PDB file of C-alpha atoms in Angstrom:
ATOM      1  CA  MET A   1      -7.938 -13.999   5.844  1.00 93.00           C
ATOM      2  CA  ILE A   2      -6.990 -10.369   6.416  1.00 95.00           C
ATOM      3  CA  ASP A   3      -8.748  -8.184   3.850  1.00 96.00           C
ATOM      4  CA  LYS A   4      -6.923  -4.931   3.025  1.00 97.00           C
ATOM      5  CA  VAL A   5      -7.031  -2.165   0.434  1.00 98.00           C
ATOM      6  CA  ALA A   6      -3.799  -0.471  -0.677  1.00 98.00           C
ATOM      7  CA  TRP A   7      -2.774   2.585  -2.657  1.00 98.00           C
ATOM      8  CA  ILE A   8      -0.052   2.279  -5.262  1.00 98.00           C
ATOM      9  CA  TYR A   9       1.623   5.647  -5.732  1.00 98.00           C
ATOM     10  CA  LEU A  10       4.338   5.386  -8.376  1.00 98.00           C
ATOM     11  CA  LYS A  11       6.874   8.126  -9.076  1.00 97.00           C
ATOM     12  CA  ASP A  12      10.158   7.889 -11.016  1.00 96.00           C
ATOM     13  CA  ASP A  13       9.873   4.070 -11.280  1.00 96.00           C
ATOM     14  CA  ARG A  14       9.568   3.757  -7.486  1.00 98.00           C
ATOM     15  CA  VAL A  15       6.562   3.140  -5.220  1.00 98.00           C
ATOM     16  CA  LEU A  16       5.710   4.855  -1.961  1.00 98.00           C
ATOM     17  CA  GLY A  17       5.996   2.598   1.075  1.00 98.00           C
ATOM     18  CA  THR A  18       5.133   3.210   4.713  1.00 97.00           C
ATOM     19  CA  ARG A  19       6.595   1.894   7.945  1.00 96.00           C
ATOM     20  CA  SER A  20       4.541   1.911  11.135  1.00 94.00           C
ATOM     21  CA  ALA A  21       6.036   2.968  14.460  1.00 92.00           C
ATOM     22  CA  GLY A  22       7.988   0.144  16.079  1.00 91.00           C
ATOM     23  CA  LYS A  23       8.066  -1.996  12.912  1.00 91.00           C
ATOM     24  CA  ASP A  24      10.960  -2.843  10.606  1.00 91.00           C
ATOM     25  CA  THR A  25       8.938  -3.759   7.518  1.00 96.00           C
ATOM     26  CA  TYR A  26       7.500  -1.444   4.868  1.00 97.00           C
ATOM     27  CA  TYR A  27       4.010  -1.839   3.461  1.00 96.00           C
ATOM     28  CA  LEU A  28       2.011  -0.176   0.747  1.00 98.00           C
ATOM     29  CA  PRO A  29      -0.181   2.480   2.377  1.00 98.00           C
ATOM     30  CA  GLY A  30      -3.747   1.433   3.130  1.00 97.00           C
ATOM     31  CA  GLY A  31      -5.566  -0.780   5.549  1.00 96.00           C
ATOM     32  CA  LYS A  32      -8.601  -2.765   6.567  1.00 96.00           C
ATOM     33  CA  ARG A  33     -12.116  -1.764   5.597  1.00 94.00           C
ATOM     34  CA  GLU A  34     -14.715  -0.704   8.130  1.00 94.00           C
ATOM     35  CA  PRO A  35     -18.086  -2.535   8.039  1.00 94.00           C
ATOM     36  CA  GLY A  36     -20.052  -1.510   4.962  1.00 96.00           C
ATOM     37  CA  GLU A  37     -17.185   0.371   3.278  1.00 97.00           C
ATOM     38  CA  SER A  38     -16.410  -0.117  -0.394  1.00 98.00           C
ATOM     39  CA  ASP A  39     -12.838  -0.554  -1.602  1.00 98.00           C
ATOM     40  CA  VAL A  40     -12.626   3.085  -2.681  1.00 98.00           C
ATOM     41  CA  GLU A  41     -14.179   4.396   0.550  1.00 98.00           C
ATOM     42  CA  THR A  42     -11.588   2.383   2.485  1.00 98.00           C
ATOM     43  CA  LEU A  43      -8.806   3.714   0.266  1.00 98.00           C
ATOM     44  CA  VAL A  44      -9.856   7.352   0.747  1.00 98.00           C
ATOM     45  CA  ARG A  45     -10.198   7.012   4.539  1.00 98.00           C
ATOM     46  CA  GLU A  46      -7.005   5.037   5.128  1.00 97.00           C
ATOM     47  CA  ILE A  47      -4.816   7.279   2.973  1.00 98.00           C
ATOM     48  CA  ARG A  48      -6.236  10.389   4.628  1.00 97.00           C
ATOM     49  CA  GLU A  49      -5.435   8.883   8.054  1.00 96.00           C
ATOM     50  CA  GLU A  50      -1.961   7.573   7.181  1.00 97.00           C
ATOM     51  CA  LEU A  51      -0.613  10.189   4.765  1.00 98.00           C
ATOM     52  CA  SER A  52      -2.797  13.308   5.221  1.00 97.00           C
ATOM     53  CA  VAL A  53      -3.735  13.531   1.528  1.00 97.00           C
ATOM     54  CA  GLU A  54      -7.114  13.425  -0.171  1.00 98.00           C
ATOM     55  CA  ILE A  55      -7.574  10.663  -2.739  1.00 98.00           C
ATOM     56  CA  ASP A  56      -9.746  11.611  -5.714  1.00 98.00           C
ATOM     57  CA  ALA A  57     -12.235   8.729  -5.477  1.00 98.00           C
ATOM     58  CA  ALA A  58     -13.371   9.181  -9.093  1.00 98.00           C
ATOM     59  CA  SER A  59      -9.803   8.613 -10.333  1.00 98.00           C
ATOM     60  CA  ALA A  60      -9.277   5.284  -8.517  1.00 98.00           C
ATOM     61  CA  LYS A  61      -8.189   2.538 -10.902  1.00 98.00           C
ATOM     62  CA  TYR A  62      -8.061  -1.115  -9.919  1.00 98.00           C
ATOM     63  CA  VAL A  63      -4.572  -2.660 -10.297  1.00 97.00           C
ATOM     64  CA  GLY A  64      -5.163  -6.141  -8.943  1.00 98.00           C
ATOM     65  CA  THR A  65      -5.798  -8.338  -5.919  1.00 98.00           C
ATOM     66  CA  PHE A  66      -2.868 -10.226  -4.420  1.00 98.00           C
ATOM     67  CA  GLU A  67      -2.633 -12.834  -1.646  1.00 98.00           C
ATOM     68  CA  ALA A  68       0.215 -14.149   0.492  1.00 97.00           C
ATOM     69  CA  GLN A  69       1.124 -15.292   3.995  1.00 94.00           C
ATOM     70  CA  ALA A  70       0.416 -12.374   6.355  1.00 93.00           C
ATOM     71  CA  HIS A  71       3.663 -10.899   7.670  1.00 91.00           C
ATOM     72  CA  GLY A  72       4.062 -11.358  11.419  1.00 87.00           C
ATOM     73  CA  HIS A  73       1.142 -13.800  11.713  1.00 91.00           C
ATOM     74  CA  THR A  74       1.075 -17.534  12.314  1.00 91.00           C
ATOM     75  CA  SER A  75       1.415 -19.858   9.352  1.00 93.00           C
ATOM     76  CA  GLY A  76      -1.782 -20.147   7.345  1.00 94.00           C
ATOM     77  CA  VAL A  77      -3.008 -16.612   8.035  1.00 95.00           C
ATOM     78  CA  THR A  78      -3.165 -14.893   4.673  1.00 96.00           C
ATOM     79  CA  VAL A  79      -3.650 -11.322   3.580  1.00 97.00           C
ATOM     80  CA  ARG A  80      -5.631 -10.288   0.515  1.00 97.00           C
ATOM     81  CA  MET A  81      -4.495  -6.896  -0.778  1.00 98.00           C
ATOM     82  CA  THR A  82      -6.754  -5.149  -3.279  1.00 98.00           C
ATOM     83  CA  CYS A  83      -4.692  -2.411  -4.936  1.00 98.00           C
ATOM     84  CA  TYR A  84      -5.603   0.847  -6.630  1.00 98.00           C
ATOM     85  CA  THR A  85      -3.863   3.824  -8.131  1.00 98.00           C
ATOM     86  CA  ALA A  86      -5.527   7.220  -7.741  1.00 98.00           C
ATOM     87  CA  SER A  87      -4.732  10.887  -8.061  1.00 98.00           C
ATOM     88  CA  PHE A  88      -4.728  12.986  -4.908  1.00 98.00           C
ATOM     89  CA  ASP A  89      -4.461  16.462  -3.408  1.00 98.00           C
ATOM     90  CA  GLY A  90      -1.744  17.334  -0.920  1.00 97.00           C
ATOM     91  CA  GLU A  91       1.728  16.068  -0.141  1.00 96.00           C
ATOM     92  CA  PRO A  92       2.078  12.672   1.571  1.00 97.00           C
ATOM     93  CA  VAL A  93       3.443  12.933   5.109  1.00 97.00           C
ATOM     94  CA  ALA A  94       3.684  10.304   7.826  1.00 96.00           C
ATOM     95  CA  SER A  95       0.780  10.602  10.266  1.00 94.00           C
ATOM     96  CA  ALA A  96      -1.262   8.436  12.644  1.00 87.00           C
ATOM     97  CA  GLU A  97       0.671   5.185  13.190  1.00 90.00           C
ATOM     98  CA  ILE A  98       3.020   5.806  10.246  1.00 96.00           C
ATOM     99  CA  GLU A  99       6.563   6.675  11.309  1.00 96.00           C
ATOM    100  CA  GLU A 100       8.378   6.786   7.974  1.00 97.00           C
ATOM    101  CA  LEU A 101       7.789   7.038   4.231  1.00 98.00           C
ATOM    102  CA  ALA A 102      10.220   5.590   1.697  1.00 98.00           C
ATOM    103  CA  TRP A 103      10.439   5.350  -2.078  1.00 98.00           C
ATOM    104  CA  LEU A 104      10.992   1.662  -2.816  1.00 98.00           C
ATOM    105  CA  THR A 105      12.000  -0.535  -5.765  1.00 97.00           C
ATOM    106  CA  THR A 106      12.278  -4.255  -6.336  1.00 97.00           C
ATOM    107  CA  ALA A 107      15.762  -4.021  -4.755  1.00 97.00           C
ATOM    108  CA  ASP A 108      13.971  -3.489  -1.414  1.00 97.00           C
ATOM    109  CA  ALA A 109      12.412  -6.975  -1.359  1.00 94.00           C
ATOM    110  CA  ASP A 110      14.050  -7.784   1.977  1.00 96.00           C
ATOM    111  CA  ARG A 111      12.398  -4.713   3.572  1.00 96.00           C
ATOM    112  CA  ILE A 112       8.769  -5.374   2.522  1.00 97.00           C
ATOM    113  CA  SER A 113       5.992  -7.833   3.370  1.00 95.00           C
ATOM    114  CA  PRO A 114       5.443 -11.062   1.391  1.00 95.00           C
ATOM    115  CA  VAL A 115       2.308  -9.749  -0.344  1.00 97.00           C
ATOM    116  CA  ASP A 116       4.133  -6.552  -1.288  1.00 97.00           C
ATOM    117  CA  ARG A 117       6.890  -8.654  -2.899  1.00 97.00           C
ATOM    118  CA  ILE A 118       4.230 -10.170  -5.175  1.00 98.00           C
ATOM    119  CA  ILE A 119       2.817  -6.720  -5.958  1.00 98.00           C
ATOM    120  CA  PHE A 120       6.296  -5.285  -6.648  1.00 98.00           C
ATOM    121  CA  ALA A 121       7.002  -8.165  -9.053  1.00 97.00           C
ATOM    122  CA  HIS A 122       3.710  -7.481 -10.841  1.00 97.00           C
ATOM    123  CA  LEU A 123       4.549  -3.765 -11.148  1.00 98.00           C
ATOM    124  CA  ASN A 124       8.054  -4.601 -12.362  1.00 97.00           C
ATOM    125  CA  GLU A 125       6.735  -6.989 -15.029  1.00 97.00           C
ATOM    126  CA  ALA A 126       4.389  -4.222 -16.205  1.00 96.00           C
ATOM    127  CA  GLY A 127       7.384  -1.883 -16.572  1.00 95.00           C
ATOM    128  CA  LEU A 128       6.158   0.448 -13.814  1.00 95.00           C
ATOM    129  CA  LEU A 129       8.708  -0.284 -11.092  1.00 96.00           C
ATOM    130  CA  ARG A 130      12.440  -0.801 -11.311  1.00 93.00           C
TER     131      ARG A 130
END
């Protein structure tokens, strides 16, 4: 089980996705927790590293936890993605291992990871993502 925390940044019925250097798949920004980190501490650190913005930890709101086959891993390896929305300071830019940012919708299902497809469907059903 790969345990990750992700940030859901919605704007104009689209969600911000990131693509790492050398990859062809987009993911929600975020990553794995360091030992002893809480979900929100992981969220703040990962988003600072990947997008050069400061998450307002007090504004973090839990969206849900989603599981699926981990993209690019052998069968049976799953990823658990715990998702939050949160306000932030700054303008997201690709940094660290992130090569590209994209505004995505459910029409981008073929460009995202299996767990993100589940998350996108959830956001779409809630009327937050087209």
